[in-house]
Short mmCIF file of C-alpha atoms in Angstrom, two decimals:
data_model
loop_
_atom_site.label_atom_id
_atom_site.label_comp_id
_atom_site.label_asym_id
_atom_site.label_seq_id
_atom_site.Cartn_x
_atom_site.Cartn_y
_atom_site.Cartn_z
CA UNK A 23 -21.77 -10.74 -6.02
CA UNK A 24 -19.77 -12.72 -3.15
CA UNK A 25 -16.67 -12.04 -3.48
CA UNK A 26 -13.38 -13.07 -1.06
CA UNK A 27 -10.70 -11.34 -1.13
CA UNK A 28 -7.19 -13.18 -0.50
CA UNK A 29 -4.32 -10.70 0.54
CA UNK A 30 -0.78 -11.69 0.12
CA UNK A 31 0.33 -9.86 3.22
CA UNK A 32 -1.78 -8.29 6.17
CA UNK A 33 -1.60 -6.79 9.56
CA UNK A 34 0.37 -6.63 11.30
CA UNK A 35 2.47 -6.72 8.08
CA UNK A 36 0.74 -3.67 6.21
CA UNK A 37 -1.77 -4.77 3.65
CA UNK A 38 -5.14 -2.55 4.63
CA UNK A 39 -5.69 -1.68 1.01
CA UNK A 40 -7.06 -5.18 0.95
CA UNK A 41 -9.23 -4.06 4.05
CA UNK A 42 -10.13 -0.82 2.39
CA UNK A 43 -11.58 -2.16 -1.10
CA UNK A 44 -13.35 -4.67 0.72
CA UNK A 45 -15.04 -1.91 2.51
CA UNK A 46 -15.72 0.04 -0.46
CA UNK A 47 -17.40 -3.66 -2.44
CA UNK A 48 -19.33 -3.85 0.54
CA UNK A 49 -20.55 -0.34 0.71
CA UNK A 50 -22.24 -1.30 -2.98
CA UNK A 51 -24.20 -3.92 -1.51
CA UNK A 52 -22.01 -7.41 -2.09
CA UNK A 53 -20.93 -9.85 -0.05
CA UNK A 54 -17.76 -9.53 0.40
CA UNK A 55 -14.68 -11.63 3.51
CA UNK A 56 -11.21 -12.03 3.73
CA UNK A 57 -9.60 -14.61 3.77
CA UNK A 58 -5.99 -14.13 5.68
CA UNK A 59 -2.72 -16.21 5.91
CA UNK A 60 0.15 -14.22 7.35
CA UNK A 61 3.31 -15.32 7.07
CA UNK A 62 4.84 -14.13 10.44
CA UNK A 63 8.63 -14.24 10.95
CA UNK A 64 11.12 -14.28 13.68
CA UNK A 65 13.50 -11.62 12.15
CA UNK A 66 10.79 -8.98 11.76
CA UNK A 67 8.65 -9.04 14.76
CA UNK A 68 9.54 -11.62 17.36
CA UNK A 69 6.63 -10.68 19.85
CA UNK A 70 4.00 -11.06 16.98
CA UNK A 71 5.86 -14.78 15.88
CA UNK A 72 5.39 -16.05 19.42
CA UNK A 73 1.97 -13.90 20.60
CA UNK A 74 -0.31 -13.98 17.68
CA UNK A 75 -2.65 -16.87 18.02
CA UNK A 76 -1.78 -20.42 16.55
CA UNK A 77 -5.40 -21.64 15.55
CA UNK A 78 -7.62 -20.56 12.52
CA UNK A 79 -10.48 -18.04 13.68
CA UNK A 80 -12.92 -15.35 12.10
CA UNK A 81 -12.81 -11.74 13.17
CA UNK A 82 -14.31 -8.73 12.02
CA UNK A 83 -12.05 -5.60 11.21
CA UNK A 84 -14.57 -2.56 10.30
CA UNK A 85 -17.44 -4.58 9.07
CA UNK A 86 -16.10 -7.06 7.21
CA UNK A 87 -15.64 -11.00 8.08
CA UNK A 88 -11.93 -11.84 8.18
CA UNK A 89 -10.87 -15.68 8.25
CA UNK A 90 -7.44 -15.52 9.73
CA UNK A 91 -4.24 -17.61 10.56
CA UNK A 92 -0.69 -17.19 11.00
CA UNK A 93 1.64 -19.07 9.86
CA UNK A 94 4.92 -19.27 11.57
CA UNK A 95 7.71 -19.04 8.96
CA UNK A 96 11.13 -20.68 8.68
CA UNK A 97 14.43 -18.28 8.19
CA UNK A 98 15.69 -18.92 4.98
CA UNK A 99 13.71 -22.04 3.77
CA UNK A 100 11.88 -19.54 0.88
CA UNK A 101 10.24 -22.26 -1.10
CA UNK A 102 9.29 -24.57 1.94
CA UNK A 103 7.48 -21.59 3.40
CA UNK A 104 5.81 -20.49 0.29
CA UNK A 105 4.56 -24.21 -0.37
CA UNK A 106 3.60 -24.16 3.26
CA UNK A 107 1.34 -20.66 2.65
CA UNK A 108 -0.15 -22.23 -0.25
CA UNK A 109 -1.33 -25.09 0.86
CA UNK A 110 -2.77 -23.07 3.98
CA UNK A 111 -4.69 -20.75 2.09
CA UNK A 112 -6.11 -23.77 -0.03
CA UNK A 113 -7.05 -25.34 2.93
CA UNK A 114 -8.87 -22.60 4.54
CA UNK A 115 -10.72 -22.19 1.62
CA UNK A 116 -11.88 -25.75 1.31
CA UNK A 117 -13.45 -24.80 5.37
CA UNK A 118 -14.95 -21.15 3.82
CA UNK A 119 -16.53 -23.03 0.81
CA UNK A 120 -17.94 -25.18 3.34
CA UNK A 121 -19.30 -22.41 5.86
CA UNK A 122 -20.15 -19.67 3.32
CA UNK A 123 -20.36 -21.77 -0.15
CA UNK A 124 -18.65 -20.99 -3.33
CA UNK A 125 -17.99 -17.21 -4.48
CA UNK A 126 -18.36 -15.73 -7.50
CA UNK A 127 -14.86 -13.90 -7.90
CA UNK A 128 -11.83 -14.16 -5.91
CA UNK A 129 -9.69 -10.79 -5.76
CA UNK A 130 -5.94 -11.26 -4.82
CA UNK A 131 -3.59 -8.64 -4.09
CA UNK A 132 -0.50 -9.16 -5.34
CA UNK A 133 0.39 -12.25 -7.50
CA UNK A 134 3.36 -12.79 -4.81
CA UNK A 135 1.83 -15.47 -3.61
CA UNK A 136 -2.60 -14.52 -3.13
CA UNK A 137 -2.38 -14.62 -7.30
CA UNK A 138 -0.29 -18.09 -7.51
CA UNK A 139 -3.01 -19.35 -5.05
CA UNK A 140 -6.15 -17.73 -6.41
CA UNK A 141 -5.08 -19.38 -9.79
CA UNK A 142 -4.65 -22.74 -8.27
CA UNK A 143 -8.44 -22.36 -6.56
CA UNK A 144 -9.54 -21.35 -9.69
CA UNK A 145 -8.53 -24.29 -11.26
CA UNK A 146 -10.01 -26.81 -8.74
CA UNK A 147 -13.54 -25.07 -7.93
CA UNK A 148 -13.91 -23.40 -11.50
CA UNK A 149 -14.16 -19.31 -10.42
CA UNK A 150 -12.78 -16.69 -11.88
CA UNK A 151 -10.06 -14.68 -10.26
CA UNK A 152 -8.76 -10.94 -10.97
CA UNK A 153 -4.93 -9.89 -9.54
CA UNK A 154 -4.51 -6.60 -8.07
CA UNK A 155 -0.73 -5.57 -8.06
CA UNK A 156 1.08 -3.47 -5.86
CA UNK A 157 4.59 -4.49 -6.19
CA UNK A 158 7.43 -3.04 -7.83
CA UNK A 159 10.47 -4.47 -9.47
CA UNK A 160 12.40 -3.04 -6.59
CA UNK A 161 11.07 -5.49 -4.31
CA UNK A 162 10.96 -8.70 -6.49
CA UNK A 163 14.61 -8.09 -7.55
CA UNK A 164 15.69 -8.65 -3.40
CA UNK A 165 14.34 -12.26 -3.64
CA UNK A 166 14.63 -13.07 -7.68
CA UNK A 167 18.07 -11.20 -7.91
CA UNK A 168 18.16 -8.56 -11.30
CA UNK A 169 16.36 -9.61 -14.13
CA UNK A 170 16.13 -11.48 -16.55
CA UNK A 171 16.29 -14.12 -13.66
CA UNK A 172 15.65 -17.94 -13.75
CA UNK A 173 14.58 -17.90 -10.40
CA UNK A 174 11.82 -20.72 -9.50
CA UNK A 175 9.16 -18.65 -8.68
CA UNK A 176 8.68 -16.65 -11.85
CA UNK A 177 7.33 -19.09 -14.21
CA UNK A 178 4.49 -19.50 -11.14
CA UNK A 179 3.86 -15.97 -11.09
CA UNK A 180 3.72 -15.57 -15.14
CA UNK A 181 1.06 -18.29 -15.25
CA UNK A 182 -1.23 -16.41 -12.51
CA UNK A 183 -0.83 -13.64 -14.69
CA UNK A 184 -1.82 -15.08 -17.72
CA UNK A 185 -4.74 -17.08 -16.11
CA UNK A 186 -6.39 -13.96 -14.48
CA UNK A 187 -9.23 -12.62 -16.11
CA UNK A 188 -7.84 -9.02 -15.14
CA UNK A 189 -4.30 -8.04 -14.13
CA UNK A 190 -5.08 -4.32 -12.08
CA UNK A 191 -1.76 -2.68 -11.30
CA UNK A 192 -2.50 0.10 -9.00
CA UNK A 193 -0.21 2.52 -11.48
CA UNK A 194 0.01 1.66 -15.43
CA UNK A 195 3.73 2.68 -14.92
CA UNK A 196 4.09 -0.87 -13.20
CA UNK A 197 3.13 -2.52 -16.07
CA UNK A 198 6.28 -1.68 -17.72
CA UNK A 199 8.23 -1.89 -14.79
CA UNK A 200 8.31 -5.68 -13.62
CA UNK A 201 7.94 -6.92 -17.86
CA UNK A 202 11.92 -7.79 -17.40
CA UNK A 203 9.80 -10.58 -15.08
CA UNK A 204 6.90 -11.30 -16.12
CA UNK A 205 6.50 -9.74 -19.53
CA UNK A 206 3.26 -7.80 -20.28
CA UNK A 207 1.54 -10.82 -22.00
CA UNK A 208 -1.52 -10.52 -19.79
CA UNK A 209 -5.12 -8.79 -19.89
CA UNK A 210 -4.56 -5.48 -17.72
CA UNK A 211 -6.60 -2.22 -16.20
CA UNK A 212 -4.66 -0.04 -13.83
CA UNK A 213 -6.84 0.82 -10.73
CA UNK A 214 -6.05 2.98 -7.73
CA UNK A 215 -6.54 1.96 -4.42
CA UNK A 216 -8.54 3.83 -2.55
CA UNK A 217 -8.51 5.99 0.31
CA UNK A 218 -10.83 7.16 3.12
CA UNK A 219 -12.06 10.43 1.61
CA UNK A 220 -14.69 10.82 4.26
CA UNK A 221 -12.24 10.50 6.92
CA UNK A 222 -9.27 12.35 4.75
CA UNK A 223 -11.82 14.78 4.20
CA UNK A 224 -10.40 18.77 3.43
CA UNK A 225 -10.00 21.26 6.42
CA UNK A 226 -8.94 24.69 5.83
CA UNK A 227 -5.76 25.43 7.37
CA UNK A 228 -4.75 28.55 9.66
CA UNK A 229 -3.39 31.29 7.62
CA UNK A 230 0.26 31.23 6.89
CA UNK A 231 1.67 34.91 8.09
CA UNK A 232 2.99 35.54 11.09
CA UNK A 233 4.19 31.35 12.19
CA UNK A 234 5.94 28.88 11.33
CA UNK A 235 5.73 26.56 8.24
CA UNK A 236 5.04 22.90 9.11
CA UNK A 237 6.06 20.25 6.99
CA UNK A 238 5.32 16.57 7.58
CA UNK A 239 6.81 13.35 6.55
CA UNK A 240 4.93 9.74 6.84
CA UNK A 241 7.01 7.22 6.51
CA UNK A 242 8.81 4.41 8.00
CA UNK A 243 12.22 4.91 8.90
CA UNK A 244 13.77 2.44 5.65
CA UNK A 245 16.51 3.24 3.05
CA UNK A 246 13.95 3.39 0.23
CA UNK A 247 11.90 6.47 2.09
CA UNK A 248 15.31 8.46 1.47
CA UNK A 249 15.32 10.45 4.85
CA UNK A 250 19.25 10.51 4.18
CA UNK A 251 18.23 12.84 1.45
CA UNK A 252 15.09 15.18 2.86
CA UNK A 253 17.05 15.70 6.80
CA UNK A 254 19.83 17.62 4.57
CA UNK A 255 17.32 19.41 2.82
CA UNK A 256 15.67 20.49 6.02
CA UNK A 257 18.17 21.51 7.00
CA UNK A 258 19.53 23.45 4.06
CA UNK A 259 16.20 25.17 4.04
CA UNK A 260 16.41 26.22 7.75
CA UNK A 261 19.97 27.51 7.69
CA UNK A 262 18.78 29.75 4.71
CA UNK A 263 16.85 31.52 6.89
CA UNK A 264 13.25 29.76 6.47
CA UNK A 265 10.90 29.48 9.59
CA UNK A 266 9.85 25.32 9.34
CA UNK A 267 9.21 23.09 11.52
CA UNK A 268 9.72 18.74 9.85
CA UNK A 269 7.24 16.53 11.70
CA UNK A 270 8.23 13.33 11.43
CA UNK A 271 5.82 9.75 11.93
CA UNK A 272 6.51 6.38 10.93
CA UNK A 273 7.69 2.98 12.26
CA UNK A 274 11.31 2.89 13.89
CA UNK A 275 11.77 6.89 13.80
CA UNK A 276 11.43 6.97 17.44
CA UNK A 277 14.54 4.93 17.35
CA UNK A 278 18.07 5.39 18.50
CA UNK A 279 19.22 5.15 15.00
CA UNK A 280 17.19 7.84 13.49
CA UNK A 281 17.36 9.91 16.60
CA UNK A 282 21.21 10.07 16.17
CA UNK A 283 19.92 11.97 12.53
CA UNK A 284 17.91 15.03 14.29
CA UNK A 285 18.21 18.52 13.59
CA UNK A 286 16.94 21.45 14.77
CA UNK A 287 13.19 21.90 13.79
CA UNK A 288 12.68 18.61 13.85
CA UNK A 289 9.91 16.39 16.36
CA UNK A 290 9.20 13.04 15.41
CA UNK A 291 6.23 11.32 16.63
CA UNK A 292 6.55 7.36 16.20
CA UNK A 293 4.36 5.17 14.52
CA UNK A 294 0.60 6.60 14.64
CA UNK A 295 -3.00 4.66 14.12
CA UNK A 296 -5.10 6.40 11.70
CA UNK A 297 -6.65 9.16 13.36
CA UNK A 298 -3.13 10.03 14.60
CA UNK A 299 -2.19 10.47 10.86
CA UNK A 300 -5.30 12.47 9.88
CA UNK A 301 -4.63 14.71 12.99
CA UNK A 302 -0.69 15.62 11.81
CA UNK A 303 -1.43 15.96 8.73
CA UNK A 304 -4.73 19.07 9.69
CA UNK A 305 -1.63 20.73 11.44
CA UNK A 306 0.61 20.74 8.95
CA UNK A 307 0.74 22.83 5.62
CA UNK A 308 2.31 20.75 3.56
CA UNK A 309 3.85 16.32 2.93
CA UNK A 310 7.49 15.62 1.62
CA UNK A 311 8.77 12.47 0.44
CA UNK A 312 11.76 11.53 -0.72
CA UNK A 313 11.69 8.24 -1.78
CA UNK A 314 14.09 6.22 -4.18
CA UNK A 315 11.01 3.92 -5.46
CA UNK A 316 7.51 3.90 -4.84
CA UNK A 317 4.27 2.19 -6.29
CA UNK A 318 2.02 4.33 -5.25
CA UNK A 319 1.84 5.62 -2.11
CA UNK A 320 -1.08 6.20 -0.06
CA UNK A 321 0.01 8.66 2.19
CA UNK A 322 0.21 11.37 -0.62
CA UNK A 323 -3.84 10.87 -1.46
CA UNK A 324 -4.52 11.37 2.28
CA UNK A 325 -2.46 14.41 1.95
CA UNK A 326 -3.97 16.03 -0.80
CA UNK A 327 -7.25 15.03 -0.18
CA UNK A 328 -7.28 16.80 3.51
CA UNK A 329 -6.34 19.73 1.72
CA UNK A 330 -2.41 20.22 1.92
CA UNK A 331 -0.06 20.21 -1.24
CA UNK A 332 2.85 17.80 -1.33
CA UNK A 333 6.51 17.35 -2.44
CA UNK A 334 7.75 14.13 -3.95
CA UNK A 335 10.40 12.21 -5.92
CA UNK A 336 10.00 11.70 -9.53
CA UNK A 337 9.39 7.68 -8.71
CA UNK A 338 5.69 8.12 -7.58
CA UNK A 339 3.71 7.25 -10.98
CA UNK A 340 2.05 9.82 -13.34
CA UNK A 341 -1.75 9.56 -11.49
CA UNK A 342 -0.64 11.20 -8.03
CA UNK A 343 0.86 14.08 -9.87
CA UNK A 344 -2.47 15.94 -9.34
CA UNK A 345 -1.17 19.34 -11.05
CA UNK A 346 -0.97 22.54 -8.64
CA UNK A 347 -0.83 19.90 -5.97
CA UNK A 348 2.27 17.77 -6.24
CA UNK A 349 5.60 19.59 -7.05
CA UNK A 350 8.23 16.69 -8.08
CA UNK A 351 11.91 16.41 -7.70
CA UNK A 352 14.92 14.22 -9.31
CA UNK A 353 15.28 11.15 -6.75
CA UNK A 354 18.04 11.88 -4.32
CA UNK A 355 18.74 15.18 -5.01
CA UNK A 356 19.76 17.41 -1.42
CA UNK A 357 19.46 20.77 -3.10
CA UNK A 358 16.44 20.44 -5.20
CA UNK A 359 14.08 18.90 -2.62
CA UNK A 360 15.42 21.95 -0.67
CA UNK A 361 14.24 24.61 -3.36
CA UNK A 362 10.89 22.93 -3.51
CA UNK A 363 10.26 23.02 0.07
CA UNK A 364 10.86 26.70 -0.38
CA UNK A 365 8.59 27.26 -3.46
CA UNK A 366 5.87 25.71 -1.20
CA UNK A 367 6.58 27.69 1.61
CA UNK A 368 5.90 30.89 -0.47
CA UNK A 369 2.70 29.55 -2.90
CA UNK A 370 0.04 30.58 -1.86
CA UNK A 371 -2.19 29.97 -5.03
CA UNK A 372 -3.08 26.47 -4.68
CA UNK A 373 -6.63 25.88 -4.87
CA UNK A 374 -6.64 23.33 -2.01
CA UNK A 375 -10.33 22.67 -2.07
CA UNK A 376 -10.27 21.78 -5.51
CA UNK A 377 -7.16 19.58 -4.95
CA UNK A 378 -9.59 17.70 -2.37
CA UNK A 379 -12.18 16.97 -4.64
CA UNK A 380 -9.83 15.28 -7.46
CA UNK A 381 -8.02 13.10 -5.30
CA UNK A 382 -11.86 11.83 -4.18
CA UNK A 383 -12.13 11.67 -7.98
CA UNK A 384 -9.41 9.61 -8.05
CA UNK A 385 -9.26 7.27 -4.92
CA UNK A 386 -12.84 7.54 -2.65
CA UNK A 387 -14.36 4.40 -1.79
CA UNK A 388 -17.48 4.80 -4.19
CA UNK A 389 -15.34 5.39 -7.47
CA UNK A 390 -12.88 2.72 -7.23
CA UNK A 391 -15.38 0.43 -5.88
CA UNK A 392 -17.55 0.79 -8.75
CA UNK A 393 -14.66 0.62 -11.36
CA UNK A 394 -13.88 -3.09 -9.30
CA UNK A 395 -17.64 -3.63 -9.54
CA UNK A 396 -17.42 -3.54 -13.29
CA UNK A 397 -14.27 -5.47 -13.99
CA UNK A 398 -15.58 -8.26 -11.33
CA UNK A 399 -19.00 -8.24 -13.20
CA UNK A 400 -17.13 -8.54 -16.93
CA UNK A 401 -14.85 -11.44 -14.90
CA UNK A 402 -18.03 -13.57 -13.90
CA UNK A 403 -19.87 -13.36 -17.16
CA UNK A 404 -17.03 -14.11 -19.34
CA UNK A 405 -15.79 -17.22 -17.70
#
């Protein structure tokens, strides 16, 4: 198959799930680009709006062909710059049809706005187009206020719905959870994304006795990752008497503001690349989060799958809840994330290795590659 895949958002805006299951279509032997608008703005990142380059161009970001462009947004013009977007992205696509000809499928991520513009291709050049979602009602209620809403955009986004030939939310609990939106009157498959398992691959860890506890947190220093809630719980647990150490990574917590939040045991390490991650978490013995909302976070998979158990809030949906391997906690609660950092501290019974293998079950590149393979293949022949 040749297949292009349009994100909604990419680096240096996040979005390397896109990147990932591109990886893991290629792996199976199918063509498979990206095709990249980024919406950069002046608020967010002020180096990237002015530094990032201002002309169309192809790159290749491991292995894969990425047609790129940034677009340089206006502050507080929403529907001018979402027009603007969409008419980008249509336009590059005209030059890919022209360079690389016509694919079979096109795979957006996220309706918000690669859906909205996958539909509108479809309708012009006649292909298919499935909708992976990743977004959460959280995050749509900050631009369409609480729902029900009559905000412009959601009669766009229903229609890319309905038009897909396969909605794939990466959780089936976010089915449910943006209906007050976009109501559930759509053909849907909930898929994970998928993770490096080669890379996240288990390592045994030093035995326990005789030093100190590590735990780690990955996560960027926001109100919705709840570090508010898990620095009091730290530090509950220490002043009971508990030997831990908190590692902390993630953008802005090598900031001022979250520096003025330390306490003892604590060492924060920044924002790290990849191998950075995978190195923190083979010296740690264990991953808390404590976030207020979540879709499904990646992080947690990585975790598990290099062999570590984790502690989470009671927002991450019911697939990561890998049992043995995932102890859960009410959402902003100081005192019971506290308890359960203790519990880990003492269990020593979790099979880790077998923990591994079921997140690879899950979330490796070959599974959920092959589960996209089939849905893509069902796509093409029924349209």
């Amino acid at each position: 198959m040749h297949i292009l895949e349009i994100p909604s958002f990419f680096p240096p805006y996040g979005g390397l799930f896109c990147l990932d299951q591109a990886k893991a279509l290629k792996a199976l032997g199918h063509e498979v680009r990206i095709l990249s608008n980024v919406q950069l703005g002046a608020t967010i990142g002020l180096r990237d709006y002015f530094v990032q380059p201002y002309l169309r161009y192809e790159h290749v970001m491991d292995g894969i062909t990425v047609y790129q462009s940034y677009q340089r947004g206006l502050p507080c013009v929403i529907r001018y710059n979402v027009n603007r977007w969409v008419n980008i992205v249509c336009s590059m696509f005209d030059d890919y049809v022209q360079k690389y000809g016509k694919p079979d499928i096109l795979h957006a991520h996220c309706a918000k706005w690669a859906g909205y513009v996958a539909m509108k291709i479809s309708e012009k050049y006649g292909i298919p187009y499935v909708i992976s979602e990743h977004l959460s009602k959280l995050l749509f209620e900050k631009e369409f206020g609480p729902a029900p809403s009559d905000a412009w955009q959601i009669p766009m986004l229903k229609a890319c719905y309905h038009e897909a030939k396969m909605v794939m939310p990466v959780a089936e609990e976010l089915v449910d959870n943006i209906a007050c939106y976009f109501g559930k009157d759509y053909r849907w498959m909930a898929i994970s994304n998928t993770i490096d398992t080669q890379y996240f691959c288990y390592r045994p860890r030093a035995p326990r006795e005789g030093r100190t506890f590590r735990f780690c947190c990955l996560a960027n220093f926001w109100p919705l990752k709840g570090y508010d809630v898990l620095i009091p719980a730290f530090q509950q647990l220490r002043q009971s008497g508990e030997d831990a150490e908190l590692h902390i990574a993630g953008r802005d917590t090598d900031t001022k503001a979250f520096r003025a939040q330390f306490a003892s045991g604590m060492k924060v390490h920044g924002l790290l690349d990849k191998a950075g991650v995978r190195q923190l978490l083979y010296e740690c013995d264990a991953l808390v989060l404590a976030s207020r909302s979540e879709v499904q976070p990646l992080v947690l998979l990585e975790a598990m799958s290099t062999g570590i158990p984790v502690i989470a809030t009671d927002c991450i949906p019911q697939c990561l809840r890998i049992e043995g391997g995932c102890t859960i906690v009410p959402i902003d609660d100081v005192e019971a994330l506290s308890r359960a950092m203790a519990q880990v501290m003492t269990n020593q019974n979790v099979d880790v290795e077998r923990l591994s293998e079921q997140v690879r079950a899950l979330a490796s590149p070959q599974v959920v590659g092959m589960r996209l393979q089939t849905i893509f293949g069902e796509a093409i022949a029924s349209h």
